[in-house]
Amino acid sequence: MSLKTTLAASLIALAPALPAAAGDIAVEGAYARASSMMAQSGAAFMTLVNSGGADDRLIAAASDAADRVELHTHVSDANGVMQMIEVKEGFPVPAHGRHELRRGGDHVMLLGLTRSLTEGDSVHLTLTFEKAGTVEVEAPVEVVRQPMGGQMGARPAMGN
Ligand SMILES: [Cu+2]
């Protein structure tokens, strides 16, 4: 029985974040990460899904984990160097369509982290859509594992 209990607990821990939705808008697969171990900033990624017949738009975001939250994207400058810029007009979510926020592309930028983002933690996001209103999202933290742009001597996440 104790094994079953353990398995059940593991499954709950591994369960994806609950679907977050408002009106015709749903937010799927949200996760957040710090830019690096000692970072003062981070980013959140997710897929915005519009099941309705009218275009909508993500126009603002807020979080309990950051002083300021902006909608950002990446563009390459004249030298081909990727830079982040704020997208003041927000991200369009077409009718019966989706808009993906992913690494290297559009993202929700967390500026001035109020705490370090470690595995097992989660970040609360309040997303504001032009038509659907606000969607509350719980984005689990994923510690950076991508090979690109890795800092020297990447260490495992520190405990408390
Ligand atoms: Cu950014």
Short mmCIF file of N, CA and C and ligand atoms in Angstrom, two decimals:
data_model
loop_
_atom_site.label_atom_id
_atom_site.label_comp_id
_atom_site.label_asym_id
_atom_site.label_seq_id
_atom_site.Cartn_x
_atom_site.Cartn_y
_atom_site.Cartn_z
N MET A 1 0.82 -1.21 0.00
CA MET A 1 0.00 0.00 0.00
C MET A 1 0.85 1.25 0.00
N SER A 2 1.95 1.19 0.75
CA SER A 2 2.76 2.40 0.83
C SER A 2 3.36 2.73 -0.53
N LEU A 3 3.65 1.68 -1.32
CA LEU A 3 4.18 1.92 -2.66
C LEU A 3 3.15 2.64 -3.50
N LYS A 4 1.91 2.15 -3.41
CA LYS A 4 0.83 2.80 -4.17
C LYS A 4 0.70 4.27 -3.76
N THR A 5 0.77 4.49 -2.48
CA THR A 5 0.65 5.86 -1.99
C THR A 5 1.76 6.73 -2.58
N THR A 6 2.96 6.17 -2.58
CA THR A 6 4.10 6.90 -3.12
C THR A 6 3.90 7.20 -4.59
N LEU A 7 3.43 6.18 -5.31
CA LEU A 7 3.20 6.37 -6.75
C LEU A 7 2.15 7.45 -6.98
N ALA A 8 1.09 7.39 -6.20
CA ALA A 8 0.02 8.37 -6.36
C ALA A 8 0.56 9.77 -6.12
N ALA A 9 1.37 9.90 -5.09
CA ALA A 9 1.94 11.21 -4.77
C ALA A 9 2.83 11.68 -5.91
N SER A 10 3.59 10.75 -6.49
CA SER A 10 4.47 11.12 -7.60
C SER A 10 3.66 11.59 -8.79
N LEU A 11 2.58 10.87 -9.06
CA LEU A 11 1.75 11.24 -10.21
C LEU A 11 1.16 12.62 -10.02
N ILE A 12 0.74 12.92 -8.81
CA ILE A 12 0.18 14.24 -8.55
C ILE A 12 1.26 15.29 -8.77
N ALA A 13 2.46 14.99 -8.30
CA ALA A 13 3.55 15.96 -8.44
C ALA A 13 3.91 16.20 -9.91
N LEU A 14 3.73 15.14 -10.71
CA LEU A 14 4.10 15.24 -12.12
C LEU A 14 2.97 15.77 -12.99
N ALA A 15 1.79 15.87 -12.42
CA ALA A 15 0.63 16.30 -13.21
C ALA A 15 0.88 17.68 -13.77
N PRO A 16 0.48 17.90 -15.01
CA PRO A 16 0.65 19.24 -15.59
C PRO A 16 -0.21 20.25 -14.86
N ALA A 17 0.17 21.49 -15.01
CA ALA A 17 -0.60 22.56 -14.37
C ALA A 17 -2.05 22.48 -14.82
N LEU A 18 -2.95 22.81 -13.93
CA LEU A 18 -4.36 22.79 -14.28
C LEU A 18 -4.62 23.77 -15.41
N PRO A 19 -5.55 23.41 -16.29
CA PRO A 19 -5.85 24.34 -17.38
C PRO A 19 -6.38 25.65 -16.83
N ALA A 20 -5.90 26.73 -17.41
CA ALA A 20 -6.34 28.05 -16.99
C ALA A 20 -7.10 28.67 -18.15
N ALA A 21 -8.27 29.22 -17.86
CA ALA A 21 -9.08 29.73 -18.96
C ALA A 21 -9.98 30.87 -18.51
N ALA A 22 -10.41 31.65 -19.48
CA ALA A 22 -11.42 32.68 -19.28
C ALA A 22 -12.05 32.93 -20.64
N GLY A 23 -13.38 32.93 -20.66
CA GLY A 23 -14.06 33.13 -21.94
C GLY A 23 -13.61 32.09 -22.95
N ASP A 24 -13.19 32.54 -24.11
CA ASP A 24 -12.76 31.63 -25.17
C ASP A 24 -11.26 31.35 -25.13
N ILE A 25 -10.59 31.92 -24.15
CA ILE A 25 -9.13 31.78 -24.09
C ILE A 25 -8.71 30.76 -23.04
N ALA A 26 -7.81 29.86 -23.45
CA ALA A 26 -7.22 28.92 -22.51
C ALA A 26 -5.70 29.02 -22.62
N VAL A 27 -5.03 28.78 -21.51
CA VAL A 27 -3.57 28.83 -21.48
C VAL A 27 -3.06 27.44 -21.16
N GLU A 28 -2.23 26.91 -22.02
CA GLU A 28 -1.75 25.53 -21.88
C GLU A 28 -0.23 25.48 -21.70
N GLY A 29 0.20 24.50 -20.93
CA GLY A 29 1.62 24.17 -20.85
C GLY A 29 2.52 25.28 -20.33
N ALA A 30 1.99 26.09 -19.42
CA ALA A 30 2.80 27.21 -18.92
C ALA A 30 3.94 26.72 -18.05
N TYR A 31 5.09 27.35 -18.20
CA TYR A 31 6.20 27.12 -17.27
C TYR A 31 7.04 28.38 -17.21
N ALA A 32 7.82 28.48 -16.16
CA ALA A 32 8.66 29.66 -15.97
C ALA A 32 10.08 29.22 -15.66
N ARG A 33 11.01 30.12 -15.95
CA ARG A 33 12.40 29.81 -15.62
C ARG A 33 13.15 31.11 -15.34
N ALA A 34 14.18 30.99 -14.52
CA ALA A 34 15.06 32.12 -14.29
C ALA A 34 16.07 32.14 -15.42
N SER A 35 16.55 33.33 -15.76
CA SER A 35 17.52 33.45 -16.84
C SER A 35 18.81 32.72 -16.50
N SER A 36 19.20 32.73 -15.24
CA SER A 36 20.37 31.98 -14.78
C SER A 36 20.24 31.84 -13.28
N MET A 37 21.18 31.15 -12.69
CA MET A 37 21.08 30.86 -11.27
C MET A 37 20.91 32.10 -10.41
N MET A 38 21.70 33.13 -10.67
CA MET A 38 21.64 34.33 -9.83
C MET A 38 20.84 35.44 -10.50
N ALA A 39 20.02 35.08 -11.43
CA ALA A 39 19.35 36.07 -12.26
C ALA A 39 18.36 36.94 -11.49
N GLN A 40 18.25 38.18 -11.92
CA GLN A 40 17.25 39.10 -11.40
C GLN A 40 16.01 39.10 -12.28
N SER A 41 16.09 38.32 -13.34
CA SER A 41 14.95 38.27 -14.25
C SER A 41 14.70 36.84 -14.70
N GLY A 42 13.53 36.64 -15.27
CA GLY A 42 13.17 35.32 -15.76
C GLY A 42 12.13 35.47 -16.84
N ALA A 43 11.60 34.35 -17.29
CA ALA A 43 10.61 34.41 -18.35
C ALA A 43 9.62 33.27 -18.18
N ALA A 44 8.45 33.46 -18.74
CA ALA A 44 7.43 32.41 -18.72
C ALA A 44 6.99 32.13 -20.14
N PHE A 45 6.69 30.88 -20.39
CA PHE A 45 6.32 30.42 -21.73
C PHE A 45 5.03 29.61 -21.64
N MET A 46 4.28 29.58 -22.71
CA MET A 46 2.98 28.90 -22.69
C MET A 46 2.37 28.98 -24.08
N THR A 47 1.26 28.27 -24.25
CA THR A 47 0.51 28.37 -25.49
C THR A 47 -0.86 29.00 -25.18
N LEU A 48 -1.18 30.05 -25.91
CA LEU A 48 -2.47 30.73 -25.77
C LEU A 48 -3.41 30.16 -26.82
N VAL A 49 -4.55 29.64 -26.38
CA VAL A 49 -5.48 28.99 -27.30
C VAL A 49 -6.81 29.75 -27.31
N ASN A 50 -7.27 30.09 -28.50
CA ASN A 50 -8.52 30.83 -28.67
C ASN A 50 -9.54 29.92 -29.35
N SER A 51 -10.56 29.50 -28.62
CA SER A 51 -11.58 28.60 -29.19
C SER A 51 -12.78 29.38 -29.73
N GLY A 52 -12.71 30.70 -29.63
CA GLY A 52 -13.84 31.52 -30.05
C GLY A 52 -13.73 31.99 -31.49
N GLY A 53 -14.76 32.69 -31.94
CA GLY A 53 -14.84 33.14 -33.32
C GLY A 53 -14.30 34.55 -33.52
N ALA A 54 -13.75 35.14 -32.47
CA ALA A 54 -13.21 36.50 -32.60
C ALA A 54 -11.74 36.53 -32.17
N ASP A 55 -10.96 37.31 -32.89
CA ASP A 55 -9.56 37.48 -32.52
C ASP A 55 -9.47 38.09 -31.12
N ASP A 56 -8.45 37.70 -30.40
CA ASP A 56 -8.22 38.30 -29.09
C ASP A 56 -6.74 38.65 -29.01
N ARG A 57 -6.34 39.21 -27.88
CA ARG A 57 -4.97 39.68 -27.77
C ARG A 57 -4.55 39.69 -26.30
N LEU A 58 -3.36 39.15 -26.04
CA LEU A 58 -2.79 39.26 -24.70
C LEU A 58 -2.15 40.63 -24.60
N ILE A 59 -2.64 41.46 -23.68
CA ILE A 59 -2.17 42.84 -23.65
C ILE A 59 -1.37 43.19 -22.40
N ALA A 60 -1.47 42.36 -21.36
CA ALA A 60 -0.71 42.68 -20.15
C ALA A 60 -0.55 41.43 -19.30
N ALA A 61 0.45 41.47 -18.43
CA ALA A 61 0.67 40.36 -17.52
C ALA A 61 1.23 40.90 -16.21
N ALA A 62 0.94 40.18 -15.14
CA ALA A 62 1.48 40.52 -13.83
C ALA A 62 1.83 39.23 -13.12
N SER A 63 2.71 39.32 -12.12
CA SER A 63 3.13 38.11 -11.42
C SER A 63 3.48 38.41 -9.98
N ASP A 64 3.32 37.40 -9.13
CA ASP A 64 3.72 37.56 -7.73
C ASP A 64 5.23 37.41 -7.56
N ALA A 65 5.91 36.99 -8.63
CA ALA A 65 7.34 36.68 -8.51
C ALA A 65 8.23 37.78 -9.08
N ALA A 66 7.62 38.85 -9.59
CA ALA A 66 8.43 39.88 -10.24
C ALA A 66 7.85 41.26 -9.96
N ASP A 67 8.76 42.24 -9.89
CA ASP A 67 8.33 43.63 -9.69
C ASP A 67 7.57 44.14 -10.90
N ARG A 68 8.07 43.73 -12.06
CA ARG A 68 7.47 44.22 -13.30
C ARG A 68 7.40 43.09 -14.31
N VAL A 69 6.34 43.05 -15.08
CA VAL A 69 6.18 42.01 -16.09
C VAL A 69 5.91 42.67 -17.42
N GLU A 70 6.66 42.26 -18.44
CA GLU A 70 6.48 42.82 -19.79
C GLU A 70 6.30 41.70 -20.79
N LEU A 71 5.68 42.05 -21.91
CA LEU A 71 5.55 41.10 -23.02
C LEU A 71 6.71 41.37 -23.96
N HIS A 72 7.50 40.36 -24.20
CA HIS A 72 8.74 40.51 -24.98
C HIS A 72 8.77 39.57 -26.17
N THR A 73 9.60 39.93 -27.13
CA THR A 73 9.94 38.99 -28.19
C THR A 73 11.42 39.14 -28.49
N HIS A 74 11.95 38.27 -29.33
CA HIS A 74 13.34 38.34 -29.75
C HIS A 74 13.42 38.80 -31.20
N VAL A 75 14.35 39.70 -31.46
CA VAL A 75 14.64 40.09 -32.84
C VAL A 75 16.15 40.06 -32.99
N SER A 76 16.62 39.84 -34.21
CA SER A 76 18.07 39.87 -34.39
C SER A 76 18.46 41.26 -34.91
N ASP A 77 19.54 41.80 -34.35
CA ASP A 77 19.98 43.13 -34.76
C ASP A 77 20.82 43.04 -36.05
N ALA A 78 21.42 44.14 -36.44
CA ALA A 78 22.17 44.20 -37.70
C ALA A 78 23.31 43.18 -37.74
N ASN A 79 23.82 42.82 -36.57
CA ASN A 79 24.91 41.85 -36.51
C ASN A 79 24.43 40.43 -36.30
N GLY A 80 23.13 40.24 -36.36
CA GLY A 80 22.59 38.90 -36.18
C GLY A 80 22.54 38.46 -34.74
N VAL A 81 22.74 39.41 -33.84
CA VAL A 81 22.67 39.08 -32.42
C VAL A 81 21.22 39.21 -31.94
N MET A 82 20.76 38.17 -31.27
CA MET A 82 19.38 38.18 -30.79
C MET A 82 19.23 39.13 -29.60
N GLN A 83 18.22 39.97 -29.69
CA GLN A 83 17.93 40.88 -28.60
C GLN A 83 16.46 40.79 -28.23
N MET A 84 16.18 41.12 -26.97
CA MET A 84 14.80 41.12 -26.54
C MET A 84 14.24 42.52 -26.65
N ILE A 85 13.03 42.62 -27.13
CA ILE A 85 12.35 43.92 -27.13
C ILE A 85 10.95 43.76 -26.57
N GLU A 86 10.45 44.83 -26.00
CA GLU A 86 9.10 44.81 -25.47
C GLU A 86 8.11 44.95 -26.62
N VAL A 87 7.02 44.18 -26.55
CA VAL A 87 5.97 44.25 -27.56
C VAL A 87 4.78 44.94 -26.92
N LYS A 88 4.72 46.27 -27.13
CA LYS A 88 3.70 47.08 -26.45
C LYS A 88 2.28 46.70 -26.86
N GLU A 89 2.13 46.29 -28.11
CA GLU A 89 0.78 45.98 -28.58
C GLU A 89 0.32 44.60 -28.15
N GLY A 90 1.21 43.81 -27.55
CA GLY A 90 0.83 42.49 -27.06
C GLY A 90 0.85 41.43 -28.14
N PHE A 91 0.38 40.25 -27.77
CA PHE A 91 0.41 39.10 -28.69
C PHE A 91 -0.99 38.76 -29.18
N PRO A 92 -1.21 38.77 -30.51
CA PRO A 92 -2.52 38.42 -31.04
C PRO A 92 -2.79 36.92 -30.91
N VAL A 93 -4.02 36.59 -30.58
CA VAL A 93 -4.44 35.18 -30.55
C VAL A 93 -5.62 35.07 -31.50
N PRO A 94 -5.38 34.56 -32.72
CA PRO A 94 -6.43 34.57 -33.73
C PRO A 94 -7.62 33.68 -33.38
N ALA A 95 -8.78 34.04 -33.92
CA ALA A 95 -9.98 33.24 -33.73
C ALA A 95 -9.69 31.80 -34.14
N HIS A 96 -10.14 30.85 -33.33
CA HIS A 96 -9.92 29.42 -33.59
C HIS A 96 -8.45 29.13 -33.87
N GLY A 97 -7.59 29.86 -33.18
CA GLY A 97 -6.17 29.66 -33.39
C GLY A 97 -5.41 29.67 -32.08
N ARG A 98 -4.09 29.71 -32.21
CA ARG A 98 -3.25 29.73 -31.02
C ARG A 98 -2.03 30.59 -31.26
N HIS A 99 -1.42 30.97 -30.15
CA HIS A 99 -0.19 31.75 -30.22
C HIS A 99 0.77 31.14 -29.21
N GLU A 100 1.91 30.74 -29.70
CA GLU A 100 2.86 30.05 -28.84
C GLU A 100 3.93 30.99 -28.32
N LEU A 101 4.14 30.94 -27.01
CA LEU A 101 5.26 31.66 -26.40
C LEU A 101 6.33 30.62 -26.09
N ARG A 102 7.52 30.82 -26.66
CA ARG A 102 8.54 29.80 -26.47
C ARG A 102 9.93 30.44 -26.44
N ARG A 103 10.88 29.66 -26.01
CA ARG A 103 12.24 30.17 -25.90
C ARG A 103 12.74 30.65 -27.26
N GLY A 104 13.37 31.80 -27.27
CA GLY A 104 13.88 32.36 -28.51
C GLY A 104 12.83 33.15 -29.26
N GLY A 105 11.61 33.17 -28.74
CA GLY A 105 10.54 33.90 -29.41
C GLY A 105 9.79 34.78 -28.41
N ASP A 106 8.49 34.83 -28.57
CA ASP A 106 7.67 35.62 -27.65
C ASP A 106 7.70 35.02 -26.25
N HIS A 107 7.71 35.89 -25.26
CA HIS A 107 7.69 35.40 -23.89
C HIS A 107 7.14 36.45 -22.93
N VAL A 108 6.75 35.99 -21.77
CA VAL A 108 6.36 36.89 -20.69
C VAL A 108 7.60 37.11 -19.85
N MET A 109 8.06 38.37 -19.81
CA MET A 109 9.32 38.69 -19.14
C MET A 109 9.08 39.07 -17.69
N LEU A 110 9.81 38.41 -16.81
CA LEU A 110 9.70 38.71 -15.38
C LEU A 110 10.91 39.54 -14.97
N LEU A 111 10.68 40.79 -14.62
CA LEU A 111 11.77 41.71 -14.30
C LEU A 111 11.79 42.03 -12.82
N GLY A 112 12.94 41.91 -12.21
CA GLY A 112 13.06 42.18 -10.79
C GLY A 112 12.41 41.06 -10.00
N LEU A 113 12.98 39.88 -10.08
CA LEU A 113 12.41 38.73 -9.37
C LEU A 113 12.35 39.01 -7.87
N THR A 114 11.23 38.68 -7.29
CA THR A 114 11.07 38.90 -5.85
C THR A 114 11.57 37.71 -5.05
N ARG A 115 11.89 36.62 -5.73
CA ARG A 115 12.49 35.45 -5.09
C ARG A 115 13.18 34.65 -6.16
N SER A 116 14.09 33.76 -5.75
CA SER A 116 14.77 32.94 -6.75
C SER A 116 13.81 31.85 -7.22
N LEU A 117 13.91 31.54 -8.50
CA LEU A 117 13.01 30.54 -9.08
C LEU A 117 13.72 29.20 -9.09
N THR A 118 13.26 28.28 -8.29
CA THR A 118 13.90 26.97 -8.21
C THR A 118 12.90 25.88 -8.55
N GLU A 119 13.44 24.76 -8.98
CA GLU A 119 12.61 23.61 -9.35
C GLU A 119 11.65 23.29 -8.20
N GLY A 120 10.41 23.04 -8.53
CA GLY A 120 9.42 22.72 -7.51
C GLY A 120 8.61 23.93 -7.10
N ASP A 121 9.16 25.11 -7.37
CA ASP A 121 8.45 26.36 -7.12
C ASP A 121 7.48 26.58 -8.27
N SER A 122 6.56 27.48 -8.09
CA SER A 122 5.74 27.88 -9.24
C SER A 122 5.46 29.36 -9.15
N VAL A 123 5.18 29.92 -10.29
CA VAL A 123 4.99 31.36 -10.42
C VAL A 123 3.53 31.62 -10.78
N HIS A 124 2.92 32.53 -10.07
CA HIS A 124 1.54 32.88 -10.40
C HIS A 124 1.53 34.03 -11.40
N LEU A 125 0.79 33.86 -12.48
CA LEU A 125 0.69 34.89 -13.50
C LEU A 125 -0.76 35.31 -13.67
N THR A 126 -0.97 36.58 -13.80
CA THR A 126 -2.29 37.10 -14.17
C THR A 126 -2.16 37.69 -15.56
N LEU A 127 -2.79 37.03 -16.52
CA LEU A 127 -2.72 37.48 -17.91
C LEU A 127 -3.99 38.23 -18.26
N THR A 128 -3.84 39.38 -18.89
CA THR A 128 -5.01 40.16 -19.27
C THR A 128 -5.18 40.14 -20.78
N PHE A 129 -6.35 39.70 -21.21
CA PHE A 129 -6.67 39.66 -22.64
C PHE A 129 -7.67 40.76 -22.95
N GLU A 130 -7.57 41.27 -24.16
CA GLU A 130 -8.41 42.37 -24.61
C GLU A 130 -9.90 42.03 -24.44
N LYS A 131 -10.29 40.83 -24.88
CA LYS A 131 -11.70 40.47 -24.84
C LYS A 131 -12.05 39.50 -23.71
N ALA A 132 -11.21 38.50 -23.50
CA ALA A 132 -11.54 37.46 -22.53
C ALA A 132 -11.34 37.90 -21.09
N GLY A 133 -10.62 39.01 -20.89
CA GLY A 133 -10.37 39.46 -19.53
C GLY A 133 -9.15 38.78 -18.94
N THR A 134 -9.17 38.52 -17.63
CA THR A 134 -7.98 37.98 -16.99
C THR A 134 -8.03 36.47 -16.85
N VAL A 135 -6.86 35.87 -17.03
CA VAL A 135 -6.69 34.44 -16.83
C VAL A 135 -5.60 34.26 -15.78
N GLU A 136 -5.92 33.50 -14.75
CA GLU A 136 -4.94 33.22 -13.69
C GLU A 136 -4.21 31.93 -14.04
N VAL A 137 -2.89 31.99 -14.06
CA VAL A 137 -2.09 30.85 -14.48
C VAL A 137 -1.05 30.52 -13.41
N GLU A 138 -0.91 29.25 -13.10
CA GLU A 138 0.14 28.80 -12.20
C GLU A 138 1.20 28.12 -13.07
N ALA A 139 2.36 28.74 -13.16
CA ALA A 139 3.40 28.22 -14.05
C ALA A 139 4.51 27.56 -13.23
N PRO A 140 4.66 26.23 -13.32
CA PRO A 140 5.73 25.58 -12.58
C PRO A 140 7.09 26.02 -13.08
N VAL A 141 8.04 26.09 -12.18
CA VAL A 141 9.39 26.52 -12.56
C VAL A 141 10.18 25.34 -13.10
N GLU A 142 10.80 25.56 -14.24
CA GLU A 142 11.71 24.56 -14.80
C GLU A 142 13.10 25.16 -14.78
N VAL A 143 14.00 24.46 -14.14
CA VAL A 143 15.38 24.95 -14.07
C VAL A 143 16.02 24.79 -15.44
N VAL A 144 16.81 25.79 -15.79
CA VAL A 144 17.44 25.84 -17.11
C VAL A 144 18.22 24.57 -17.41
N ARG A 145 17.95 23.96 -18.54
CA ARG A 145 18.70 22.77 -18.92
C ARG A 145 19.16 22.84 -20.38
N GLN A 146 18.83 23.94 -21.05
CA GLN A 146 19.15 23.95 -22.47
C GLN A 146 20.63 24.13 -22.69
N PRO A 147 21.19 23.52 -23.74
CA PRO A 147 22.62 23.58 -23.99
C PRO A 147 23.09 24.96 -24.43
N MET A 148 22.22 25.72 -25.08
CA MET A 148 22.63 27.02 -25.61
C MET A 148 22.83 28.04 -24.50
N GLY A 149 23.85 28.87 -24.67
CA GLY A 149 24.04 30.00 -23.77
C GLY A 149 24.25 29.60 -22.33
N GLY A 150 24.74 28.38 -22.12
CA GLY A 150 24.94 27.92 -20.76
C GLY A 150 26.06 28.68 -20.08
N GLN A 151 25.88 28.99 -18.82
CA GLN A 151 26.93 29.64 -18.06
C GLN A 151 28.00 28.60 -17.70
N MET A 152 29.19 29.08 -17.47
CA MET A 152 30.26 28.19 -17.03
C MET A 152 29.86 27.52 -15.73
N GLY A 153 30.19 26.23 -15.66
CA GLY A 153 30.00 25.51 -14.40
C GLY A 153 28.58 25.54 -13.90
N ALA A 154 27.64 25.30 -14.79
CA ALA A 154 26.24 25.26 -14.38
C ALA A 154 26.08 24.25 -13.25
N ARG A 155 25.54 24.74 -12.17
CA ARG A 155 25.42 23.88 -11.00
C ARG A 155 23.98 23.42 -10.83
N PRO A 156 23.81 22.31 -10.13
CA PRO A 156 22.44 21.89 -9.87
C PRO A 156 21.75 22.92 -8.97
N ALA A 157 20.45 22.94 -9.01
CA ALA A 157 19.70 23.89 -8.21
C ALA A 157 20.04 23.75 -6.73
N MET A 158 20.17 24.88 -6.09
CA MET A 158 20.47 24.85 -4.66
C MET A 158 19.20 24.69 -3.87
N GLY A 159 19.31 23.98 -2.76
CA GLY A 159 18.17 23.86 -1.86
C GLY A 159 18.07 25.09 -0.99
N ASN A 160 17.14 25.08 -0.08
CA ASN A 160 17.02 26.23 0.81
C ASN A 160 17.96 26.09 2.01
CU CU B 1 12.48 39.26 -22.32
#
